[in-house]
Short mmCIF file of C-alpha atoms in Angstrom, two decimals:
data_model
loop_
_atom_site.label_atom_id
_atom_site.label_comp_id
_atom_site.label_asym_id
_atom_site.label_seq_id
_atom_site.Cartn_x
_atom_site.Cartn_y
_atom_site.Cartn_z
CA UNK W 23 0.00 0.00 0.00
CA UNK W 24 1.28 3.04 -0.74
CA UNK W 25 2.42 6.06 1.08
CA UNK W 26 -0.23 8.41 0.11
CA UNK W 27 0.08 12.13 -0.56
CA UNK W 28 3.49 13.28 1.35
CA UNK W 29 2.04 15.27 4.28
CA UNK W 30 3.17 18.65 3.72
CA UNK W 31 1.84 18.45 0.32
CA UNK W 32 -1.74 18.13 1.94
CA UNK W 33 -2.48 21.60 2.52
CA UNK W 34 -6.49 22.22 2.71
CA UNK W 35 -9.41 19.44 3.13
CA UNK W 36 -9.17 17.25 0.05
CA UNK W 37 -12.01 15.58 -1.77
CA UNK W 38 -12.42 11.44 -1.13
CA UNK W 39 -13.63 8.70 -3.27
CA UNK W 40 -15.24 6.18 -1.66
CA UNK W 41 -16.01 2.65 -4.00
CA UNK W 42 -19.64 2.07 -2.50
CA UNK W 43 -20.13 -1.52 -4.83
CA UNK W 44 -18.30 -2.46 -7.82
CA UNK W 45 -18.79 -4.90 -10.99
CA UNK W 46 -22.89 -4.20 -10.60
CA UNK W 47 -25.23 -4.79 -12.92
CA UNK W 48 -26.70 -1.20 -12.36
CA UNK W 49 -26.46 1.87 -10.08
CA UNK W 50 -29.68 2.67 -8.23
CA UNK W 51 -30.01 6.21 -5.99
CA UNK W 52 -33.07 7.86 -4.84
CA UNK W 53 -33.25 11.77 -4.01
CA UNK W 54 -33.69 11.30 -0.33
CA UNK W 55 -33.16 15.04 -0.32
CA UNK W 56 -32.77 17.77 -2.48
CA UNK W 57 -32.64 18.02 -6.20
CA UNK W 58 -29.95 16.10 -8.09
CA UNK W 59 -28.72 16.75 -11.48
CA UNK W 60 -27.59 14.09 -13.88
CA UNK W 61 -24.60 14.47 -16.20
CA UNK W 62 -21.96 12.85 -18.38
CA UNK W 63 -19.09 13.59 -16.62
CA UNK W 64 -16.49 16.36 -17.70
CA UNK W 65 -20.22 17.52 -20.02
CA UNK W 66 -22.58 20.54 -19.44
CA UNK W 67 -25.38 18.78 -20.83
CA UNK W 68 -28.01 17.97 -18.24
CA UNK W 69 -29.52 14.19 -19.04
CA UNK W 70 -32.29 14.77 -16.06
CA UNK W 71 -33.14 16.37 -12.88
CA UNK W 72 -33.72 13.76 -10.09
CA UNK W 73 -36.49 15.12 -7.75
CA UNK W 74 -36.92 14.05 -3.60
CA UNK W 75 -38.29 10.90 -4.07
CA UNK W 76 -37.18 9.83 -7.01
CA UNK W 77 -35.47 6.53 -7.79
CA UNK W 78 -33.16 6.18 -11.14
CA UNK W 79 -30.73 4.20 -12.00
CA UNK W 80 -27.60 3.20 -13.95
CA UNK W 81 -27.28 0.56 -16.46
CA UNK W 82 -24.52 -0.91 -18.44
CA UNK W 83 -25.75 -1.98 -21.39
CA UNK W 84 -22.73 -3.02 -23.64
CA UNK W 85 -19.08 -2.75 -22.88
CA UNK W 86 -17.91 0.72 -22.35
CA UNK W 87 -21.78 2.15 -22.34
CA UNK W 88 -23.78 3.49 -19.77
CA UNK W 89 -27.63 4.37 -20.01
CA UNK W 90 -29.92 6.26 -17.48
CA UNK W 91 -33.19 5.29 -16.75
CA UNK W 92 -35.97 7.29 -15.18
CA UNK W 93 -38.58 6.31 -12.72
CA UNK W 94 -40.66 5.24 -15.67
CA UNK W 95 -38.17 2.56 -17.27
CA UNK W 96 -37.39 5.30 -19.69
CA UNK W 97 -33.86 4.61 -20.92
CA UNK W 98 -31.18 7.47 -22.28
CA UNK W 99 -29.15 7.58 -25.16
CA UNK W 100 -25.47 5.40 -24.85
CA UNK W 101 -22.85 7.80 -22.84
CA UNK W 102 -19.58 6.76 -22.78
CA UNK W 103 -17.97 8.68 -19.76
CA UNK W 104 -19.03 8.02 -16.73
CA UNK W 105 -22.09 9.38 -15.07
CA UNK W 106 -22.37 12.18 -12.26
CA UNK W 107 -24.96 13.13 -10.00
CA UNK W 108 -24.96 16.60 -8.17
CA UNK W 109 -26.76 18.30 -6.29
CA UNK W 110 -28.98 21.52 -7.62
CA UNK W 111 -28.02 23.30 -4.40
CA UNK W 112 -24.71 22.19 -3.32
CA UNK W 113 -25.57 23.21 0.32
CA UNK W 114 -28.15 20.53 0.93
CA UNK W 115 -29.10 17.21 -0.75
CA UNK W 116 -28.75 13.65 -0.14
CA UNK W 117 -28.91 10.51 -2.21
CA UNK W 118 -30.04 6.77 -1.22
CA UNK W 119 -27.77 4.26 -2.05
CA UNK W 120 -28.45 0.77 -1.32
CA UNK W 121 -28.78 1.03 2.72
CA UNK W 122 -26.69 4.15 2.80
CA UNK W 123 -28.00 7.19 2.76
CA UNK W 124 -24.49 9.87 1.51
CA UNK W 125 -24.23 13.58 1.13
CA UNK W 126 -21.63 15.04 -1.71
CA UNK W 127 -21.62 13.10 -4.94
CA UNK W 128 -21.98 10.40 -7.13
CA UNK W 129 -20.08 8.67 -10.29
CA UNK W 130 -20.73 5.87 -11.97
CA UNK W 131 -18.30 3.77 -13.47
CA UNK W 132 -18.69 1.54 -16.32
CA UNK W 133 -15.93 -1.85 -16.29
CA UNK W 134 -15.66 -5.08 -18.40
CA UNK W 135 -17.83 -6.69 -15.35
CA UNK W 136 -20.41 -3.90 -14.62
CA UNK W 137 -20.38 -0.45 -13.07
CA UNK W 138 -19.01 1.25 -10.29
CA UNK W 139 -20.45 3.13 -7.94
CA UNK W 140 -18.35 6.10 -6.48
CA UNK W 141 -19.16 8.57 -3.94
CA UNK W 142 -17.20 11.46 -3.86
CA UNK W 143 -17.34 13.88 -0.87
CA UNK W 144 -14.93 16.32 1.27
CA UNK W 145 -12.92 13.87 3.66
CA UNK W 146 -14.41 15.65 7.10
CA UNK W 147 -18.00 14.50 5.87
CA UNK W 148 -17.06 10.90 5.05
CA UNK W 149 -14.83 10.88 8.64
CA UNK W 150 -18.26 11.30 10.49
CA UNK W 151 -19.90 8.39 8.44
CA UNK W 152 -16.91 6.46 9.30
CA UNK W 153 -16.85 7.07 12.94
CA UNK W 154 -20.56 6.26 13.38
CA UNK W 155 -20.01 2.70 12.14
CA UNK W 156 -16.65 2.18 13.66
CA UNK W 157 -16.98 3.38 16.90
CA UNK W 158 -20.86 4.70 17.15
CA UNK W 159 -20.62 7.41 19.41
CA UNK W 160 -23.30 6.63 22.26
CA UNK W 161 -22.02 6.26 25.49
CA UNK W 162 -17.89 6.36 24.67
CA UNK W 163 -15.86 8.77 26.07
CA UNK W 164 -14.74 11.42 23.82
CA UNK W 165 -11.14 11.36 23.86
CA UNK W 166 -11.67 7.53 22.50
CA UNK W 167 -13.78 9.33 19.88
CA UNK W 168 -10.93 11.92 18.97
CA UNK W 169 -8.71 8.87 18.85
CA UNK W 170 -10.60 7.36 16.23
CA UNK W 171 -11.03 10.51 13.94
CA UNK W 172 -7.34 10.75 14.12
CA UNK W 173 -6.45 7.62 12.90
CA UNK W 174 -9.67 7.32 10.39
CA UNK W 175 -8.39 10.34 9.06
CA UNK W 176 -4.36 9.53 9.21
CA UNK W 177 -5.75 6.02 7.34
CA UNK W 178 -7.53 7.96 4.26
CA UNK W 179 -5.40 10.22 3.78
CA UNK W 180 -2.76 7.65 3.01
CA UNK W 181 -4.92 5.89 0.63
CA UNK W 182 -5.91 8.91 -1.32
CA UNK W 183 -5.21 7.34 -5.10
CA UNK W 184 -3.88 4.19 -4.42
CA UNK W 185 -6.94 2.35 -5.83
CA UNK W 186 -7.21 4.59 -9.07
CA UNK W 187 -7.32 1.76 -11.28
CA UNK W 188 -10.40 1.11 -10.11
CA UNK W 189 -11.66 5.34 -9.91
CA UNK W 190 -11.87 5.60 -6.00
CA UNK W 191 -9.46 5.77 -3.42
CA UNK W 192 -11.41 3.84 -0.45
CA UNK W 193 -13.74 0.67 0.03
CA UNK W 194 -16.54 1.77 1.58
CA UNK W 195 -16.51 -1.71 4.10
CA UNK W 196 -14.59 -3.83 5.81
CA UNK W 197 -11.68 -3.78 3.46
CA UNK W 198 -10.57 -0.56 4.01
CA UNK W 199 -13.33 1.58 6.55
CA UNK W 200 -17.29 1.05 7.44
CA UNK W 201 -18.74 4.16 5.85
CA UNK W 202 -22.14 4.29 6.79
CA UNK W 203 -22.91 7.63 5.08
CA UNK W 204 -24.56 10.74 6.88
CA UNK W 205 -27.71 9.30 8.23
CA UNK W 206 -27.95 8.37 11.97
CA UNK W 207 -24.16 9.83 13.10
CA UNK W 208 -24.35 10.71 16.45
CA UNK W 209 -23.73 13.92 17.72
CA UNK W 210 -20.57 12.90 19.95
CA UNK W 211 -18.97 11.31 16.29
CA UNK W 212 -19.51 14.46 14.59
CA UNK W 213 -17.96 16.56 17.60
CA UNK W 214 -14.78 14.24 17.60
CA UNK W 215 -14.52 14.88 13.88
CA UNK W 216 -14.66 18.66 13.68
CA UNK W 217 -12.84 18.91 17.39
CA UNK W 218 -9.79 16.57 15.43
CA UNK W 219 -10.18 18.72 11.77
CA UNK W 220 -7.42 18.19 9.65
CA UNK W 221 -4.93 16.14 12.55
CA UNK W 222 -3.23 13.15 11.66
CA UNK W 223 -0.41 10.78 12.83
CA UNK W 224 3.26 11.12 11.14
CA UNK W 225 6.17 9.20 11.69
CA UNK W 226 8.86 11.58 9.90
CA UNK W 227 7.25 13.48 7.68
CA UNK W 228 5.04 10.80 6.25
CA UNK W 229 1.87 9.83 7.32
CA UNK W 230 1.63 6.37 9.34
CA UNK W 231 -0.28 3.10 8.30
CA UNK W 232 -3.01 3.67 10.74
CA UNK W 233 -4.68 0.37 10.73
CA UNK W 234 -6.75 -0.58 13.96
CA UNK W 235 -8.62 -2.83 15.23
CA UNK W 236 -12.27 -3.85 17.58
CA UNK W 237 -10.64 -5.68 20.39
CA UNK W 238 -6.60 -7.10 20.75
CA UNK W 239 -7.08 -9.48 23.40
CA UNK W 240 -4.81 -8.16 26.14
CA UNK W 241 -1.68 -7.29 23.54
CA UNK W 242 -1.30 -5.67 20.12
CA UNK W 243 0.22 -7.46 17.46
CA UNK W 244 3.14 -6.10 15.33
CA UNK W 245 2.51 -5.61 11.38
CA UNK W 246 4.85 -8.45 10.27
CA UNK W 247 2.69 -10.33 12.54
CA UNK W 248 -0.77 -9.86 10.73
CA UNK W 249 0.42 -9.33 7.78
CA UNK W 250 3.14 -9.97 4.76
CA UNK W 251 4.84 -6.69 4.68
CA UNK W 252 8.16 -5.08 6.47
CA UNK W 253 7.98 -4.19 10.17
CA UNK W 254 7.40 -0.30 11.07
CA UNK W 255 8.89 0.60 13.84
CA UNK W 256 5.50 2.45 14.96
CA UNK W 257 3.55 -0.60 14.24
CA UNK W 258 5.21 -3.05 17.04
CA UNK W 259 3.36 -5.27 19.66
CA UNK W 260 2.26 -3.75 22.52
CA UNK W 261 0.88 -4.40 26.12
CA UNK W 262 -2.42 -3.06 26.55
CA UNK W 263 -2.53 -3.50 30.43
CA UNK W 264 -4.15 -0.88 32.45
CA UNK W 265 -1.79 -1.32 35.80
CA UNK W 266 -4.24 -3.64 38.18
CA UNK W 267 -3.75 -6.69 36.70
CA UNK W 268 -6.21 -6.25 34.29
CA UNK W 269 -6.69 -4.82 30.47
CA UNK W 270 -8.17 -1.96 29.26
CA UNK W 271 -10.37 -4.03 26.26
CA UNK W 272 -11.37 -6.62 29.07
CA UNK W 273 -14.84 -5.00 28.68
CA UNK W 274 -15.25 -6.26 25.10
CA UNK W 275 -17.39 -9.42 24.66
CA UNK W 276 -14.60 -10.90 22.50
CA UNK W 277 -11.85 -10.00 24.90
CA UNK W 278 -11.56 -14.24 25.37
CA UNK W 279 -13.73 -16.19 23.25
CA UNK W 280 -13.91 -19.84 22.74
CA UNK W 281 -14.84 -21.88 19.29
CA UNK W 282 -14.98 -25.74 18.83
CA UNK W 283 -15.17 -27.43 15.30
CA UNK W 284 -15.80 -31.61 14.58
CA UNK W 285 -13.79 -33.33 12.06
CA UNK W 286 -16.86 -32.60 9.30
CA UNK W 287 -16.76 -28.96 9.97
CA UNK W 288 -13.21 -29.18 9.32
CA UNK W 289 -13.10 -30.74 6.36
CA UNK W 290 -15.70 -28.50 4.55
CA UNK W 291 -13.77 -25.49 5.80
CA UNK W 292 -10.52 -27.23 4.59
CA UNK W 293 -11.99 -28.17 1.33
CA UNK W 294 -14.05 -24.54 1.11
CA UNK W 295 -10.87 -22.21 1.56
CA UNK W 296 -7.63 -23.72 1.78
CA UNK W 297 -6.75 -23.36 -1.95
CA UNK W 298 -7.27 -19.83 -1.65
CA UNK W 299 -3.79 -19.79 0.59
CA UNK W 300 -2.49 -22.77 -1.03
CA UNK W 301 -1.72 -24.39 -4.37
CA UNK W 302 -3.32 -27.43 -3.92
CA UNK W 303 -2.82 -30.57 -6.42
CA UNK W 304 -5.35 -31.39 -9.08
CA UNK W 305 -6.97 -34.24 -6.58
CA UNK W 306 -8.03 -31.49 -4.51
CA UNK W 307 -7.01 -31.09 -0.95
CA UNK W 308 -7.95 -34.72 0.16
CA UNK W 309 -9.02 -35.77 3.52
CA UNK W 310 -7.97 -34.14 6.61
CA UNK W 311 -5.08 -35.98 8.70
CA UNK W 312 -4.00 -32.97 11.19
CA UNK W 313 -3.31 -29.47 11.98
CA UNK W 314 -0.92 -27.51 14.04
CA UNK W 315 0.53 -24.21 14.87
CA UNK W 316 4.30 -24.39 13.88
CA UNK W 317 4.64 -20.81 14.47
CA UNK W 318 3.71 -18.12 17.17
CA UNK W 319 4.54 -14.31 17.85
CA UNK W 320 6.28 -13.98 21.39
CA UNK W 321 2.37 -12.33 22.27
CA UNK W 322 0.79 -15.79 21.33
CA UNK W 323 -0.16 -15.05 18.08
CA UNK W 324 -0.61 -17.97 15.23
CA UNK W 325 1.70 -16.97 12.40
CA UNK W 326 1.70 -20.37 10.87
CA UNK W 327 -0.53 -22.96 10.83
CA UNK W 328 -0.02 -26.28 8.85
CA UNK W 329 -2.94 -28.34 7.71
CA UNK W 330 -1.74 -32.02 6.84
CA UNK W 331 -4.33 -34.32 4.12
CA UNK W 332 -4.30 -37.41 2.35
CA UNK W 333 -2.67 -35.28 -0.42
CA UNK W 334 -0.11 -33.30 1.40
CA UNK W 335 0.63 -30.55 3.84
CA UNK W 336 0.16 -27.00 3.69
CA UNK W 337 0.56 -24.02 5.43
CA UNK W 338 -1.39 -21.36 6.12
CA UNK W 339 -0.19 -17.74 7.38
CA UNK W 340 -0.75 -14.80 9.77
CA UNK W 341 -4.11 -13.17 9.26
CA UNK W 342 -4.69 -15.74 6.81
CA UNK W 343 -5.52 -18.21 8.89
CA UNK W 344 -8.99 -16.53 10.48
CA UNK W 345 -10.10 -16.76 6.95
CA UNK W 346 -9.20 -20.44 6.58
CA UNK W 347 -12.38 -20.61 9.03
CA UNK W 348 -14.84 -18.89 7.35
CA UNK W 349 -18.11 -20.61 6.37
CA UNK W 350 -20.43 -18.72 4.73
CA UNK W 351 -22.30 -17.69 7.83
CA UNK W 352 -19.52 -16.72 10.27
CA UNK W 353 -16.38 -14.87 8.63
CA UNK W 354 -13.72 -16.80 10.58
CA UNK W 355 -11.94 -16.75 13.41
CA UNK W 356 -12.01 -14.08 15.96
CA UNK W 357 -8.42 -13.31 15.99
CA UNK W 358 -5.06 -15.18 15.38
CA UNK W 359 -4.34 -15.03 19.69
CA UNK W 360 -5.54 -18.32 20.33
CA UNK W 361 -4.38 -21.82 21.60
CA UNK W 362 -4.89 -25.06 19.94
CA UNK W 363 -6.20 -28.03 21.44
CA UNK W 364 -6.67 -31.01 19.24
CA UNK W 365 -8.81 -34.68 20.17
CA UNK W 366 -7.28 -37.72 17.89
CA UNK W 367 -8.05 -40.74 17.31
CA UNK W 368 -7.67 -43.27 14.60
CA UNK W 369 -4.74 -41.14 13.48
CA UNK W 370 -6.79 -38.76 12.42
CA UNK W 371 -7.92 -35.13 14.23
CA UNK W 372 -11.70 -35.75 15.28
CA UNK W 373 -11.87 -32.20 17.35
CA UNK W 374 -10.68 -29.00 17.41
CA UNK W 375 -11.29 -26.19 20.18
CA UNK W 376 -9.44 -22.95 20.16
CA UNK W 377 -9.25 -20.70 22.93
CA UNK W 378 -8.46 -17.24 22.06
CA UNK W 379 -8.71 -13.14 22.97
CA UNK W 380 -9.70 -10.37 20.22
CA UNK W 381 -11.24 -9.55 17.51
CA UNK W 382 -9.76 -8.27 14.44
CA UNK W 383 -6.37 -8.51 13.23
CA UNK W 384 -4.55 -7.30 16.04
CA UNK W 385 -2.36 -4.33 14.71
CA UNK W 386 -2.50 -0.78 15.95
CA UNK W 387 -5.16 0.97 17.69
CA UNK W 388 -7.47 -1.68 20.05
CA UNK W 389 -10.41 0.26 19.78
CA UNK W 390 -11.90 -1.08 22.93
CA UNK W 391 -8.52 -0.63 24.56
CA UNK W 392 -8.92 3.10 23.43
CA UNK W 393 -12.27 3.58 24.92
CA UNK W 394 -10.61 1.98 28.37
CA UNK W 395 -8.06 4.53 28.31
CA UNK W 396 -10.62 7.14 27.48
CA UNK W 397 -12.71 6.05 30.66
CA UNK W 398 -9.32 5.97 32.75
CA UNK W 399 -8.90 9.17 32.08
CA UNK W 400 -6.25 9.13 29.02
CA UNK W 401 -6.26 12.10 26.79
CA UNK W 402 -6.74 11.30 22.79
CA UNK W 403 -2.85 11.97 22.01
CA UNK W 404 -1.84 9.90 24.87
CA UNK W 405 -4.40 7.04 23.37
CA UNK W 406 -2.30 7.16 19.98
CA UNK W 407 0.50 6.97 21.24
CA UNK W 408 -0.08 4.42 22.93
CA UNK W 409 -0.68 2.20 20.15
CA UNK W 410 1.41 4.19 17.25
CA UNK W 411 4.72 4.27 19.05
CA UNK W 412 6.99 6.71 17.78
CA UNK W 413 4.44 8.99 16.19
CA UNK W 414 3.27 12.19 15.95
CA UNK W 415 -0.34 13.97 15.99
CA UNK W 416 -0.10 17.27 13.48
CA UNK W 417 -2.86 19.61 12.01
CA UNK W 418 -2.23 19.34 8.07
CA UNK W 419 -5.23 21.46 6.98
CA UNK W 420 -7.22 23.66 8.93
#
């Protein structure tokens, strides 16, 4: 991932693209407020006005073509750049997307598979949309607020065109940040946001990888450890102890956690996902024999985990390996902190039951751990930190 903008280049509030679905087989928005105007992009010809109320959509309807249609099925002629939707009055209006409902706005993008749907907005509105599905706002203590506009903030602003091959610069979900658009933010989320305008975290003079997590388990883990990229010497493993004997995430439900899995349910997760971390032969990945943790951080952390078959062994590797459990319904393990015990017999492994602590991938800020520290009394700097070591908190924009 890149290193986004250098920081002293970033001089006022920049514009974000956030990639609300891609490869669709149409756009659909309704005027939840506000009038909307509907354009070929970099075009002064108006295709329609969208009133409050209104639903339209997006098609593609050959390769490279787009065509509008009104609330009436009425289609448009072909356009081949993509389409924009603005509002009349820039001051007010919002648009229904899906279960968002998002201010600023929106592109569509036509691909090979489908379009694109792109919301573009200034970064200080998407941060409150952000914060309302990361953190909520409801009953946590400010400062862990402030925290997490900080590094929300410090984590877009290093992505700003590192996806433009695909003409955003953020997923709008797990994969990068929950944006849950501008309905519902609470009050407290928006106050964190505009108290924190324009601060982020620097390590130098370039902005830090600001990845954080729900819940760490009692102990952070360090980058190398999650994932398959260098150490940073801001991203290491840290204690999250609050000085009684106890932890400041302790009050997360996931803080330990236990999950047990028979010898069918590990075969169809074996068979489901391991050849998406493995090259498996053309027989497939064959019955399950055993499987072991061959490798943990010094915090407890599974870095390696080898799954032997009838056709061979594999192994399967840091952050990895909570998606080796995924089923469909649940999307895998908790967290990598966990300890293995395994029930044989016949030579083969009948039972599995993992103990572990966390939720998420373990690197960076422990949100939980932050609102802790926030109820101890720690200030929002302190709180980063904390958890960025070496780092800095500076106002780029005002």
């Amino acid at each position: 991932m890149g290193a986004g903008p250098p920081a002293a280049a970033i001089g006022a509030e920049p514009l974000v693209r956030i990639g609300l679905a891609v490869d669709q087989p149409e756009a659909r928005f309704a005027a939840a407020s506000g009038s909307w105007r509907i354009f070929e992009k970099t075009a002064d010809e108006t295709i329609a006005v969208a009133a409050t109320g209104e639903t339209w959509a997006v098609r593609a309807r050959a390769p490279g073509e787009l065509r509008v249609v009104d609330p009436r099925g009425w289609l448009s002629r072909p356009h081949a750049r993509p389409i924009r939707v603005e509002p009349v009055d820039p001051a007010r209006g919002s648009l229904r997307v899906g279960e968002r409902v998002v201010p600023g706005a929106l592109e569509i993008l036509v691909g090979a598979a489908g379009v694109t749907i792109v919301n573009e907005l200034p970064l200080e509105t998407y941060l409150r949309g952000v914060l309302a599905r990361e953190m909520g706002g409801a009953g946590h203590a400010p400062e862990a607020l402030a925290a997490q506009a900080v590094a929300a903030r410090t984590y877009a602003l290093r992505r700003l065109g590192s996806r433009a091959a695909l003409g955003f610069d953020l997923f709008g979900d797990v994969e990068d940040q929950v944006y849950g658009g501008s309905a519902d933010v609470p009050p407290a989320a928006a106050a964190a946001v505009q108290r924190t305008r324009g601060v982020a975290l620097l390590a130098g003079e370039t902005l830090v990888e600001a990845y954080y997590h729900s819940t760490c388990g009692g102990v952070t883990a360090a980058v190398e450890e999650a994932f398959p990229q260098p150490p940073l010497p801001y991203l290491v493993s840290v204690e999250d102890g609050d000085g009684r004997g106890g932890y400041h995430c302790a009050r997360s439900r996931w803080f330990r956690w236990r999950a047990s899995y028979e010898r069918a349910q590990l075969e169809g997760l074996v068979a489901r996902n391991l050849g998406r971390f493995a090259t498996l032969p053309s027989t497939g990945p064959g019955s399950l024999v055993d499987l072991e943790v061959v490798e943990a951080s010094p915090g407890g952390r599974a870095l390696a985990l080898r799954i032997e078959t009838s056709t061979g062994r594999f192994q399967v590797a840091r952050n990895d390996i909570r998606w080796l459990f995924a089923d469909g319904e649940s999307p895998g393990l908790r967290s990598t902190l966990f300890l293995l015990r395994k029930e044989r017999a016949r030579g083969f492994v009948e039972r599995a039951t993992l103990t572990g602590g966390g939720w998420g991938h373990g690197v960076g800020m422990c949100q939980m751990g932050a609102i802790g520290r926030a109820a101890a009394g720690a200030a929002h700097e302190e709180i980063l930190t904390h958890y960025y070591r070496g780092a800095r908190l500076e106002r780029l924009y005002p």
